[in-house]
Amino acid sequence: MVGIMATGMVRRSVATRRTLEGPLVTSATASLVMVASAGMVASADTAAVEVIADARRFQQENNLMNYDHFFDQAIARLHDEHRHRVFANLERMAALFPRAVWHSLDGPREIVVWCSNDYLGMGQHPKVIYAMINAAIHMGTGAGGTRNIAGTNRPLVELERELADLHAKQAALVFTSGYVSNTAGLSTIAKLMPNCLILSDAYNHNSMIEGIRQSGSDKRIWRHNDVTHLEELLAAADPHRPKLIAFESLYSMDGDIAPVQRICDLANRYNAMTYCDEVHAVGMYGPRGAGVAARDGNMHRIDVIEGTLAKAFGCLGGYIAGSANLIDAVRSYAPSFIFTTALPPAVCAAATAAIRHLKASDRERERHQQRAERVKLALSAAGLPILASSSHIVPLMVGDAEKCRQASDMLLRDHGIYIQPINYPTVQKGTERLRVTPTPYHGDGLVDALVEALVDVWRQLELPLLDRTTARRDSKVWPTRSSEEMTRALAVS
Ligand SMILES: Cc1ncc(COP(=O)(O)O)c(C=O)c1O
């Protein structure tokens, strides 16, 4: 039946096709060819296969443009570079985090997730789950519109108050994601300052780069975390020009932390504004979870703090916090704020519950740091090449896209451990890695199992395992701690 209908569709589309200056493939034909190329024919019946063959023949005979070919080629390029991404089909288990069910081709299987950005496990915290359910029961699911039309719900207003308080700023503005908060925030702020010059750290996240690009402002890139270079660029700029320094407090791929204090000193000296992305730090650093700037006593010196509700706060959404005027201006001018539906009330209520909990509780933060330290020490002790980092992120270097992919596949298939490979363009070619993110819920048993699995995979893939003599030679890649320090730290964790 499907085949007959589809055949009819193709015939009709043939009969009614339009010819402009050149050949134009009909949408029905194009979509059938796409279906064939996507490999979906495996489950189709014979009639459908014939229809697709028919469509291809028709396309060739009539010399029609094969639109699908463009996408086929684009995907082939990714395969050639071992960059084609495959997502594991996972089902998180709230009560058993970080365990999840992997729906593999052979059926469901329990696995342990070691790469989640739900850094503190707040996505399964009873207070957060309850807040979400309660709000959904009372207020329904969607927001009902853009903020300008019908979407400013009470939980959203409360969430913004909570965020302003978290960062000790006059106001905060919530967006549908951290990505959007960066593109909207940076582009709007810079556009509203005539002749603005943006000074951007070389390792800034794609959302910041996009925001800067969309602003149309002049930009200078300073070498990653290099304040001397930043100062050179500031000194060379016209002193009367508005300047915006954009950086992250914690870089998520290397796990390194920005010299926030020195950046703020330069901002003062050269009268520049500061915009700091704290996406990988909010909830986790500082006495109330306000981030790295708060931890080091610099939060009041940052003009705009940007964060996410989707990582340590376990929900979805992003925000900026700053002066009342700045927030009002972004609210009034940013198209990606104005023309999109607001976050659902239930998501806002859950995020507020997570923020409130983490403002009052240090337990998750302390345990998180302790677990991260334990993982770093255990991996180093086994000779696994981690990048030295001063944060909770543990980058395990592979340095080869294909082997990185294979390592990830083997961990999942043979050991029930999920760590997504990080390849170009997320990181530079040759620095491919597994990005391990311990949470407070990764106990000693899971850490031991991780080390055992990684050593096995490293041996099978003939990746180098290090001894400590080699390790000390390159402090960028290998840990510099002595074995005594490691043993001591392992004993206390
Ligand atoms: C530094 C940085 N900023 C912003 C974002 C975007 O945040 P979100 O996931 O909430 O869109 C990410 C995402 O991982 C990020 O790493």
Coordinates of C-alpha atoms and ligand atoms in Angstrom, one line a residue, residues 117 177-179 182 205 207 248 252 277 279-280 306 308 310-311 317, ligand 1:
N117 CA 27.7 17.9 32.5
S177 CA 19.9 28.1 26.6
G178 CA 23.4 29.2 27.7
Y179 CA 24.2 29.2 24.0
N182 CA 25.9 34.3 24.9
H205 CA 33.3 28.9 23.3
S207 CA 28.5 30.6 21.4
E248 CA 35.4 32.2 30.4
S252 CA 35.7 23.1 29.7
D277 CA 31.1 33.1 30.9
V279 CA 28.9 28.1 32.5
H280 CA 31.3 25.4 33.8
E306 CA 26.8 34.6 31.9
T308 CA 23.7 28.1 32.3
A310 CA 21.7 23.1 32.2
K311 CA 24.9 21.8 33.8
G317 CA 18.3 27.5 30.0
Ligands
LIG1 C1 31.6 27.7 27.7 C2 30.2 27.5 27.3 N1 29.4 28.5 27.2 C3 28.1 28.3 26.8 C4 27.6 27.0 26.5 C5 26.2 26.8 26.1 O1 25.5 26.4 27.3 P1 24.1 25.6 27.1 O2 24.5 24.1 27.0 O3 23.3 25.9 28.3 O4 23.5 26.0 25.8 C6 28.5 25.9 26.7 C7 28.0 24.5 26.4 O5 28.6 23.5 26.7 C8 29.9 26.1 27.1 O6 30.7 25.1 27.1

